[in-house]
Tab-separated table of C-alpha atoms and ligand atoms in Angstrom:
chain	number	residue	atom	x	y	z
J	605	UNK	CA	-12.025	28.524	43.073
J	606	UNK	CA	-14.664	25.945	42.241
J	607	UNK	CA	-14.926	24.986	38.609
J	608	UNK	CA	-16.732	22.301	36.637
J	609	UNK	CA	-14.525	19.267	36.095
J	610	UNK	CA	-13.455	18.604	32.513
J	611	UNK	CA	-16.306	16.186	31.867
J	612	UNK	CA	-16.094	15.594	28.181
J	613	UNK	CA	-13.186	15.875	25.802
J	614	UNK	CA	-13.354	15.684	22.009
J	615	UNK	CA	-10.281	14.345	20.293
J	616	UNK	CA	-9.066	15.521	16.953
J	617	UNK	CA	-5.869	13.575	16.270
J	618	UNK	CA	-3.568	14.565	19.137
J	619	UNK	CA	-5.662	17.572	20.087
J	620	UNK	CA	-7.817	17.237	23.195
J	621	UNK	CA	-10.519	19.895	23.103
J	622	UNK	CA	-12.374	20.122	26.387
J	623	UNK	CA	-16.004	21.092	26.537
J	624	UNK	CA	-16.835	24.389	28.126
J	625	UNK	CA	-16.212	24.464	31.882
J	626	UNK	CA	-18.075	26.973	34.012
J	627	UNK	CA	-16.592	28.694	36.992
J	628	UNK	CA	-18.917	27.820	39.858
J	629	UNK	CA	-17.450	30.079	42.482
J	630	UNK	CA	-14.576	32.540	42.364
J	631	UNK	CA	-13.222	31.490	45.728
J	632	UNK	CA	-13.202	28.089	47.377
J	633	UNK	CA	-11.816	28.973	50.791
J	634	UNK	CA	-8.772	27.558	52.482
J	635	UNK	CA	-10.304	24.643	54.295
J	636	UNK	CA	-13.224	23.511	52.166
J	637	UNK	CA	-13.137	19.970	50.864
J	638	UNK	CA	-15.098	18.160	48.202
J	639	UNK	CA	-16.004	14.495	47.896
J	640	UNK	CA	-13.756	12.353	45.701
J	641	UNK	CA	-12.332	14.294	42.811
J	642	UNK	CA	-14.983	14.959	40.214
J	643	UNK	CA	-17.745	13.088	42.059
J	644	UNK	CA	-20.089	16.084	41.848
J	645	UNK	CA	-18.717	17.285	38.534
J	646	UNK	CA	-17.042	20.132	40.389
J	647	UNK	CA	-13.422	20.486	41.358
J	648	UNK	CA	-11.558	22.782	43.660
J	649	UNK	CA	-8.485	24.600	42.399
J	650	UNK	CA	-6.511	25.535	45.479
J	651	UNK	CA	-5.138	29.005	45.989
J	652	UNK	CA	-1.543	27.781	46.111
J	653	UNK	CA	-2.027	26.044	42.763
J	654	UNK	CA	-3.322	29.275	41.238
J	655	UNK	CA	-0.367	31.174	42.668
J	656	UNK	CA	2.062	28.547	41.342
J	657	UNK	CA	0.942	29.259	37.777
J	658	UNK	CA	0.624	33.011	38.232
J	659	UNK	CA	4.252	33.234	39.253
J	660	UNK	CA	5.295	31.503	36.052
J	661	UNK	CA	3.019	33.553	33.839
J	662	UNK	CA	3.504	36.792	31.931
J	663	UNK	CA	0.394	38.785	31.160
J	664	UNK	CA	0.668	40.565	27.848
J	665	UNK	CA	-1.457	43.669	27.439
J	666	UNK	CA	-1.676	44.923	23.845
J	667	UNK	CA	-2.733	48.534	23.641
J	668	UNK	CA	-3.358	51.110	20.957
J	669	UNK	CA	-4.692	54.525	21.936
J	670	UNK	CA	-7.082	53.292	24.614
J	671	UNK	CA	-8.446	55.472	27.402
J	672	UNK	CA	-5.829	55.694	30.106
J	673	UNK	CA	-8.325	55.033	32.875
J	674	UNK	CA	-9.272	51.707	31.282
J	675	UNK	CA	-5.622	50.717	30.934
J	676	UNK	CA	-4.969	51.562	34.592
J	677	UNK	CA	-7.945	49.441	35.611
J	678	UNK	CA	-6.672	46.482	33.588
J	679	UNK	CA	-3.203	46.724	35.114
J	680	UNK	CA	-4.654	46.874	38.613
J	681	UNK	CA	-6.615	43.670	37.956
J	682	UNK	CA	-3.602	41.521	37.030
J	683	UNK	CA	-2.550	39.312	39.971
J	684	UNK	CA	0.554	40.610	41.692
J	685	UNK	CA	2.767	37.593	40.989
J	686	UNK	CA	2.360	37.744	37.205
J	687	UNK	CA	4.852	39.732	35.205
J	688	UNK	CA	3.039	42.419	33.210
J	689	UNK	CA	4.318	43.035	29.689
J	690	UNK	CA	2.682	45.948	27.867
J	691	UNK	CA	3.140	46.237	24.121
J	692	UNK	CA	1.878	49.555	22.889
J	693	UNK	CA	1.261	50.818	19.394
J	694	UNK	CA	-0.148	54.102	20.645
J	695	UNK	CA	0.631	57.431	19.037
J	696	UNK	CA	3.817	59.264	19.937
J	697	UNK	CA	3.341	62.495	18.008
J	698	UNK	CA	1.276	65.466	19.132
J	699	UNK	CA	0.166	63.826	22.354
J	700	UNK	CA	2.665	61.134	23.362
J	701	UNK	CA	0.151	58.546	24.530
J	702	UNK	CA	2.851	55.913	24.940
J	703	UNK	CA	4.619	58.173	27.434
J	704	UNK	CA	1.363	58.560	29.354
J	705	UNK	CA	0.851	54.784	29.466
J	706	UNK	CA	4.407	54.340	30.687
J	707	UNK	CA	3.960	56.920	33.435
J	708	UNK	CA	0.692	55.372	34.576
J	709	UNK	CA	2.198	51.884	34.650
J	710	UNK	CA	5.256	53.134	36.492
J	711	UNK	CA	3.139	54.787	39.144
J	712	UNK	CA	0.981	51.704	39.749
J	713	UNK	CA	4.057	49.490	39.954
J	714	UNK	CA	6.032	51.839	42.209
J	715	UNK	CA	3.319	51.869	44.860
J	716	UNK	CA	3.047	48.102	44.937
J	717	UNK	CA	6.681	47.268	44.176
J	718	UNK	CA	5.731	45.040	41.288
J	719	UNK	CA	7.678	44.474	38.144
J	720	UNK	CA	6.412	45.309	34.656
J	721	UNK	CA	7.828	45.897	31.198
J	722	UNK	CA	6.555	48.259	28.554
J	723	UNK	CA	7.736	48.504	24.975
J	724	UNK	CA	6.521	50.400	21.943
J	725	UNK	CA	5.715	48.329	18.869
J	726	UNK	CA	8.049	50.483	16.755
J	727	UNK	CA	10.945	50.340	19.240
J	728	UNK	CA	14.198	50.410	17.259
J	729	UNK	CA	16.196	48.017	19.464
J	730	UNK	CA	13.423	45.461	19.448
J	731	UNK	CA	13.074	45.854	15.672
J	732	UNK	CA	16.794	45.304	15.209
J	733	UNK	CA	16.691	42.173	17.384
J	734	UNK	CA	13.794	40.865	15.330
J	735	UNK	CA	15.566	41.547	12.043
J	736	UNK	CA	18.774	39.850	13.244
J	737	UNK	CA	16.870	36.832	14.494
J	738	UNK	CA	15.047	36.475	11.170
J	739	UNK	CA	11.512	36.975	12.490
J	740	UNK	CA	10.853	38.712	9.183
J	741	UNK	CA	7.118	37.955	9.097
J	742	UNK	CA	6.717	40.608	11.790
J	743	UNK	CA	8.068	43.365	9.557
J	744	UNK	CA	6.244	45.708	7.194
J	745	UNK	CA	7.514	47.077	3.879
J	746	UNK	CA	9.389	49.883	5.701
J	747	UNK	CA	11.237	47.335	7.814
J	748	UNK	CA	9.315	48.324	10.953
J	749	UNK	CA	7.239	46.014	13.118
J	750	UNK	CA	3.881	45.669	11.413
J	751	UNK	CA	0.855	47.384	12.982
J	752	UNK	CA	-1.704	45.073	14.490
J	753	UNK	CA	-2.816	43.429	17.673
J	754	UNK	CA	-1.310	40.089	16.692
J	755	UNK	CA	2.105	41.618	16.049
J	756	UNK	CA	1.949	43.299	19.465
J	757	UNK	CA	1.142	39.946	21.036
J	758	UNK	CA	4.137	38.379	19.268
J	759	UNK	CA	6.527	40.963	20.720
J	760	UNK	CA	5.087	40.233	24.134
J	761	UNK	CA	5.608	36.519	23.589
J	762	UNK	CA	9.243	37.015	22.669
J	763	UNK	CA	9.870	39.113	25.759
J	764	UNK	CA	8.097	36.566	27.972
J	765	UNK	CA	10.351	33.843	26.611
J	766	UNK	CA	13.402	36.068	26.993
J	767	UNK	CA	12.730	36.543	30.711
J	768	UNK	CA	12.114	32.843	31.240
J	769	UNK	CA	8.349	32.730	31.756
J	770	UNK	CA	6.623	29.378	31.129
J	771	UNK	CA	3.131	30.670	30.391
J	772	UNK	CA	1.666	33.700	28.665
J	773	UNK	CA	-1.811	35.139	29.021
J	774	UNK	CA	-3.290	37.887	26.859
J	775	UNK	CA	-5.600	40.614	28.101
J	776	UNK	CA	-7.018	43.498	26.053
J	777	UNK	CA	-6.392	46.982	27.430
J	778	UNK	CA	-9.950	48.233	26.965
J	779	UNK	CA	-11.685	46.161	29.638
J	780	UNK	CA	-13.917	48.140	31.967
J	781	UNK	CA	-13.773	45.770	34.954
J	782	UNK	CA	-10.520	45.121	36.825
J	783	UNK	CA	-12.321	42.301	38.654
J	784	UNK	CA	-12.942	40.537	35.340
J	785	UNK	CA	-9.234	40.792	34.513
J	786	UNK	CA	-8.378	39.182	37.842
J	787	UNK	CA	-10.780	36.364	37.073
J	788	UNK	CA	-9.388	35.772	33.557
J	789	UNK	CA	-5.919	35.220	34.954
J	790	UNK	CA	-7.168	32.922	37.713
J	791	UNK	CA	-9.040	30.947	35.071
J	792	UNK	CA	-5.864	30.683	32.990
J	793	UNK	CA	-4.097	29.243	36.030
J	794	UNK	CA	-6.953	26.814	36.692
J	795	UNK	CA	-6.816	25.626	33.077
J	796	UNK	CA	-3.070	25.056	33.150
J	797	UNK	CA	-3.402	23.094	36.378
J	798	UNK	CA	-5.671	20.606	34.559
J	799	UNK	CA	-3.373	20.105	31.579
J	800	UNK	CA	-1.764	16.735	30.957
J	801	UNK	CA	0.574	17.992	28.281
J	802	UNK	CA	3.212	20.754	28.377
J	803	UNK	CA	1.483	22.071	25.240
J	804	UNK	CA	-1.659	23.705	26.568
J	805	UNK	CA	-4.055	26.542	25.859
J	806	UNK	CA	-6.840	28.159	27.892
J	807	UNK	CA	-9.520	30.222	26.161
J	808	UNK	CA	-12.058	32.383	27.944
J	809	UNK	CA	-15.742	32.584	27.177
J	810	UNK	CA	-17.470	35.513	28.816
J	811	UNK	CA	-20.534	34.757	30.838
J	812	UNK	CA	-22.269	37.742	29.272
J	813	UNK	CA	-21.212	40.637	27.112
J	814	UNK	CA	-23.639	43.399	28.097
J	815	UNK	CA	-24.877	45.848	25.497
J	816	UNK	CA	-26.548	49.158	26.209
J	817	UNK	CA	-29.687	49.440	24.114
J	818	UNK	CA	-32.734	50.782	25.928
J	819	UNK	CA	-31.302	49.623	29.243
J	820	UNK	CA	-28.581	47.109	29.947
J	821	UNK	CA	-29.018	43.816	28.113
J	822	UNK	CA	-26.844	40.859	29.081
J	823	UNK	CA	-26.162	39.354	25.679
J	824	UNK	CA	-24.569	35.928	25.543
J	825	UNK	CA	-23.029	35.741	22.067
J	826	UNK	CA	-21.385	38.379	19.901
J	827	UNK	CA	-21.988	38.346	16.152
J	828	UNK	CA	-18.382	37.554	15.344
J	829	UNK	CA	-17.871	34.774	17.857
J	830	UNK	CA	-21.080	32.971	16.985
J	831	UNK	CA	-20.194	32.921	13.295
J	832	UNK	CA	-16.557	31.959	13.763
J	833	UNK	CA	-17.490	29.132	16.137
J	834	UNK	CA	-19.996	27.712	13.648
J	835	UNK	CA	-17.507	27.525	10.776
J	836	UNK	CA	-14.655	26.399	13.013
J	837	UNK	CA	-16.818	23.507	14.202
J	838	UNK	CA	-17.642	22.657	10.578
J	839	UNK	CA	-13.928	22.456	9.853
J	840	UNK	CA	-13.611	19.751	12.497
J	841	UNK	CA	-16.870	18.019	11.568
J	842	UNK	CA	-15.973	17.441	7.910
J	843	UNK	CA	-12.844	15.594	8.986
J	844	UNK	CA	-14.327	13.526	11.800
J	845	UNK	CA	-17.678	12.836	10.125
J	846	UNK	CA	-19.531	13.853	13.300
J	847	UNK	CA	-21.220	17.202	13.673
J	848	UNK	CA	-19.621	19.110	16.513
J	849	UNK	CA	-20.353	22.149	18.657
J	850	UNK	CA	-17.230	21.857	20.748
J	851	UNK	CA	-15.646	25.194	19.839
J	852	UNK	CA	-17.190	28.048	21.798
J	853	UNK	CA	-14.182	30.374	21.870
J	854	UNK	CA	-13.079	30.837	18.245
J	855	UNK	CA	-12.311	34.547	18.719
J	856	UNK	CA	-11.312	34.555	22.389
J	857	UNK	CA	-9.158	37.679	22.748
J	858	UNK	CA	-8.580	36.649	26.349
J	859	UNK	CA	-6.589	33.437	26.209
J	860	UNK	CA	-3.356	31.921	27.429
J	861	UNK	CA	-0.780	29.362	26.338
J	862	UNK	CA	2.217	27.517	27.605
J	863	UNK	CA	5.324	28.974	25.973
J	864	UNK	CA	6.062	25.477	24.656
J	865	UNK	CA	2.882	25.658	22.598
J	866	UNK	CA	3.139	29.351	21.774
J	867	UNK	CA	6.506	28.971	20.062
J	868	UNK	CA	5.446	26.236	17.657
J	869	UNK	CA	2.241	27.761	16.291
J	870	UNK	CA	1.780	29.628	13.037
J	871	UNK	CA	-0.049	32.894	13.705
J	872	UNK	CA	-2.049	35.300	11.606
J	873	UNK	CA	-1.780	39.038	11.446
J	874	UNK	CA	-4.106	41.466	13.252
J	875	UNK	CA	-7.462	40.252	14.544
J	876	UNK	CA	-7.181	36.889	12.747
J	877	UNK	CA	-4.765	35.783	15.434
J	878	UNK	CA	-7.106	33.950	17.801
J	879	UNK	CA	-9.016	31.799	15.267
J	880	UNK	CA	-5.738	31.056	13.475
J	881	UNK	CA	-4.244	29.634	16.686
J	882	UNK	CA	-6.964	26.971	16.663
J	883	UNK	CA	-6.624	26.369	12.927
J	884	UNK	CA	-2.838	25.944	13.367
J	885	UNK	CA	-3.409	23.443	16.159
J	886	UNK	CA	-5.876	21.455	14.030
J	887	UNK	CA	-3.559	21.538	11.017
J	888	UNK	CA	-0.428	20.675	12.948
J	889	UNK	CA	-1.758	18.074	15.359
J	890	UNK	CA	-5.153	16.952	14.059
J	891	UNK	CA	-3.566	13.909	12.437
J	892	UNK	CA	-4.810	14.819	8.940
J	893	UNK	CA	-1.826	16.825	7.697
J	894	UNK	CA	1.815	15.957	8.434
J	895	UNK	CA	2.983	17.383	11.755
J	896	UNK	CA	5.979	19.648	12.076
J	897	UNK	CA	6.536	18.755	15.726
J	898	UNK	CA	6.735	15.092	16.714
J	899	UNK	CA	7.166	15.771	20.418
J	900	UNK	CA	3.997	17.865	20.656
J	901	UNK	CA	2.157	15.296	18.562
J	902	UNK	CA	3.151	12.609	21.062
J	903	UNK	CA	2.339	14.652	24.163
J	904	UNK	CA	-0.882	16.017	22.689
J	905	UNK	CA	-2.326	19.515	22.871
J	906	UNK	CA	-4.776	20.355	25.661
J	907	UNK	CA	-7.320	23.059	24.912
J	908	UNK	CA	-9.515	24.306	27.767
J	909	UNK	CA	-12.468	26.652	27.390
J	910	UNK	CA	-13.582	28.326	30.587
J	911	UNK	CA	-16.681	30.424	31.111
J	912	UNK	CA	-16.214	33.293	33.526
J	913	UNK	CA	-18.562	34.478	36.275
J	914	UNK	CA	-17.860	38.113	35.401
J	915	UNK	CA	-19.543	39.738	32.421
J	916	UNK	CA	-17.256	41.383	29.895
J	917	UNK	CA	-17.650	45.052	29.151
J	918	UNK	CA	-15.230	46.656	26.752
J	919	UNK	CA	-15.007	49.565	24.303
J	920	UNK	CA	-17.282	49.097	21.285
J	921	UNK	CA	-15.484	50.083	18.093
J	922	UNK	CA	-18.343	50.112	15.602
J	923	UNK	CA	-19.880	48.087	12.828
J	924	UNK	CA	-17.039	48.344	10.302
J	925	UNK	CA	-14.604	47.063	12.911
J	926	UNK	CA	-16.883	44.077	13.562
J	927	UNK	CA	-17.143	43.318	9.844
J	928	UNK	CA	-13.381	43.473	9.444
J	929	UNK	CA	-12.887	41.157	12.399
J	930	UNK	CA	-15.406	38.727	10.935
J	931	UNK	CA	-13.696	38.808	7.554
J	932	UNK	CA	-10.156	38.197	8.745
J	933	UNK	CA	-11.328	35.620	11.290
J	934	UNK	CA	-13.188	33.546	8.724
J	935	UNK	CA	-10.319	33.818	6.255
J	936	UNK	CA	-8.288	31.612	8.639
J	937	UNK	CA	-10.823	28.847	7.966
J	938	UNK	CA	-11.163	29.599	4.263
J	939	UNK	CA	-7.406	29.438	3.657
J	940	UNK	CA	-6.786	26.425	5.874
J	941	UNK	CA	-5.421	23.328	4.154
J	942	UNK	CA	-8.176	21.438	6.001
J	943	UNK	CA	-10.962	23.418	4.365
J	944	UNK	CA	-13.038	21.919	1.533
J	945	UNK	CA	-15.089	23.628	-1.157
J	946	UNK	CA	-18.335	23.303	0.709
J	947	UNK	CA	-17.015	25.213	3.732
J	948	UNK	CA	-15.306	27.773	1.518
J	949	UNK	CA	-18.624	28.524	-0.169
J	950	UNK	CA	-20.408	28.711	3.173
J	951	UNK	CA	-17.799	31.178	4.474
J	952	UNK	CA	-18.143	33.446	1.442
J	953	UNK	CA	-21.951	33.313	1.612
J	954	UNK	CA	-21.821	34.204	5.319
J	955	UNK	CA	-19.535	37.176	4.738
J	956	UNK	CA	-21.730	38.485	1.926
J	957	UNK	CA	-24.888	38.026	4.020
J	958	UNK	CA	-23.327	39.948	6.893
J	959	UNK	CA	-22.149	42.754	4.597
J	960	UNK	CA	-18.471	42.046	5.234
J	961	UNK	CA	-17.759	41.110	1.597
J	962	UNK	CA	-19.255	42.289	-1.687
J	963	UNK	CA	-20.740	39.886	-4.206
J	964	UNK	CA	-17.857	38.688	-6.445
J	965	UNK	CA	-15.172	40.170	-4.167
J	966	UNK	CA	-12.211	37.946	-3.345
J	967	UNK	CA	-11.377	37.242	0.281
J	968	UNK	CA	-7.988	38.914	0.866
J	969	UNK	CA	-5.179	36.422	1.468
J	970	UNK	CA	-4.234	35.704	5.035
J	971	UNK	CA	-0.946	37.159	6.269
J	972	UNK	CA	0.685	34.511	8.415
J	973	UNK	CA	3.553	34.637	10.905
J	974	UNK	CA	5.802	31.581	11.004
J	975	UNK	CA	6.423	29.835	14.356
J	976	UNK	CA	9.119	31.452	16.492
J	977	UNK	CA	10.881	28.130	16.793
J	978	UNK	CA	11.990	28.641	13.179
J	979	UNK	CA	13.853	31.874	13.929
J	980	UNK	CA	17.146	32.326	15.734
J	981	UNK	CA	16.149	33.080	19.312
J	982	UNK	CA	19.783	33.199	20.509
J	983	UNK	CA	20.464	36.100	18.150
J	984	UNK	CA	17.358	37.845	19.452
J	985	UNK	CA	18.597	37.340	23.003
J	986	UNK	CA	22.125	38.518	22.260
J	987	UNK	CA	20.714	41.938	21.330
J	988	UNK	CA	17.926	42.093	23.898
J	989	UNK	CA	19.684	40.711	26.980
J	990	UNK	CA	21.450	43.909	27.935
J	991	UNK	CA	18.496	46.068	26.922
J	992	UNK	CA	15.661	44.379	28.762
J	993	UNK	CA	16.062	46.594	31.818
J	994	UNK	CA	15.400	49.581	29.582
J	995	UNK	CA	11.798	48.421	29.238
J	996	UNK	CA	11.357	47.764	32.920
J	997	UNK	CA	9.291	50.304	34.845
J	998	UNK	CA	11.208	49.603	38.038
J	999	UNK	CA	14.884	49.978	37.234
J	1000	UNK	CA	16.052	46.547	38.270
J	1001	UNK	CA	16.586	43.172	36.673
J	1002	UNK	CA	13.495	41.232	35.683
J	1003	UNK	CA	12.891	37.683	36.819
R	655	GDD	N1	0.035	46.578	20.534
R	655	GDD	C1	-1.053	46.758	19.783
R	655	GDD	N2	-0.889	47.038	18.458
R	655	GDD	N3	-2.290	46.654	20.336
R	655	GDD	C2	-3.351	46.853	19.524
R	655	GDD	C3	-3.243	47.162	18.164
R	655	GDD	C4	-1.931	47.283	17.604
R	655	GDD	O1	-1.718	47.571	16.415
R	655	GDD	N4	-4.502	47.296	17.666
R	655	GDD	C5	-5.357	47.072	18.698
R	655	GDD	N5	-4.660	46.822	19.823
R	655	GDD	C6	-5.187	46.528	21.174
R	655	GDD	C7	-6.344	47.414	21.582
R	655	GDD	O2	-5.909	48.614	22.173
R	655	GDD	C8	-7.060	46.516	22.594
R	655	GDD	O3	-6.485	46.604	23.869
R	655	GDD	C9	-6.800	45.128	22.035
R	655	GDD	O4	-5.693	45.223	21.152
R	655	GDD	C10	-8.014	44.581	21.292
R	655	GDD	O5	-8.311	45.437	20.234
R	655	GDD	P1	-9.781	45.978	19.980
R	655	GDD	O6	-9.743	46.802	18.745
R	655	GDD	O7	-10.332	46.580	21.220
R	655	GDD	O8	-10.539	44.626	19.645
R	655	GDD	P2	-12.019	44.229	20.014
R	655	GDD	O9	-12.281	44.543	21.437
R	655	GDD	O10	-12.955	44.718	19.019
R	655	GDD	O11	-11.906	42.640	19.836
R	655	GDD	C11	-11.277	41.870	20.824
R	655	GDD	O12	-12.098	40.772	21.119
R	655	GDD	C12	-12.270	39.846	20.039
R	655	GDD	C13	-13.184	38.733	20.528
R	655	GDD	O13	-14.458	39.213	20.701
R	655	GDD	C14	-9.906	41.426	20.309
R	655	GDD	O14	-9.186	40.817	21.351
R	655	GDD	C15	-10.028	40.449	19.159
R	655	GDD	O15	-8.718	39.985	18.785
R	655	GDD	C16	-10.921	39.297	19.591
R	655	GDD	O16	-11.078	38.381	18.540
């Protein structure tokens, strides 16, 4: 593919946040060449480089009661060399939707002889492994894995690490365009290929997010992302003293990380997960607060933001859903140790103005999930090792 070179990087302590890079062309051919690297502000990411990263990457699809046809489309868009890991929190009673997802995945994988894993969020073996390993932040009051997209992503991360993957990419299950899914993963690979540090993250910005209102309108920014980006940038600006617009992907549901980075971050529950990843990076490696990981501090954290060619069309889940997402997203900023009073007040005022919080109402505390590095991964493995094949759709060992 052809992509804009990383032209400008803002530094926040050890964090290198790259300005938005646009995909110029989805394919760059086998034989094409460009003048000296970066001379035209465009670089070529070769197909073999993309494949190198895809082979080392697990794609985690979190799903809860989505239309089966959409899920099938998403699966079919994931490049063949990636390992697919589906974490489902879909209903099992009345209609066993999890069973249906499993069957659909199995069928797609059988025809193409590709490997995939699927696990239910309330799986008892997985829960036991999590309890034994001390990943207690993932549990609810009944001792089950907590509901939520973030918690599903965490299970996927653990499985990806267990099977030895080096990178993880997240894709929502309600995407209408398989071609967009294919592009997200290729963009993840392109981002990783530019990283200087083993601790890297790639976040996707959609070219457009079309809305249907008296015809198709290709809207650029969603309400949630625009607001989160603004306050996230303020969080950086108050510390550096320079106003910034660097963050364009505060809520990016589609994003990817090296496992090395993924296992040292503090996460947040539910839909707060994506903004919290950035907040955790700023807190841990921004040079303002003490770091908990010297090695990562020395190597630095590379954050890439890539704008797709494909538009993003997904299931719309209504106004209340949007308000909730806004509220939990902004609470990551509000409760950050980097946040000052001025930003806190701005966050509250924003939430009230957008009808996501009532006048005088307190912003609910953020539920965080401690970094996996702190738990006993060997214990997790000792329970999971012999069981992993149980989650595989093709009955053979995963690698
Ligand atoms: N495993 C699991 N468990 N998956 C879940 C759960 C759960 O409890 N809840 C939701 N999901 C799945 C959904 O089925 C979907 O595939 C994905 O997580 C995203 O959830 P949506 O409810 O569709 O979120 P959204 O489309 O409104 O928002 C997405 O985009 C935002 C950025 O605009 C999400 O990815 C957000 O996290 C993101 O910030």
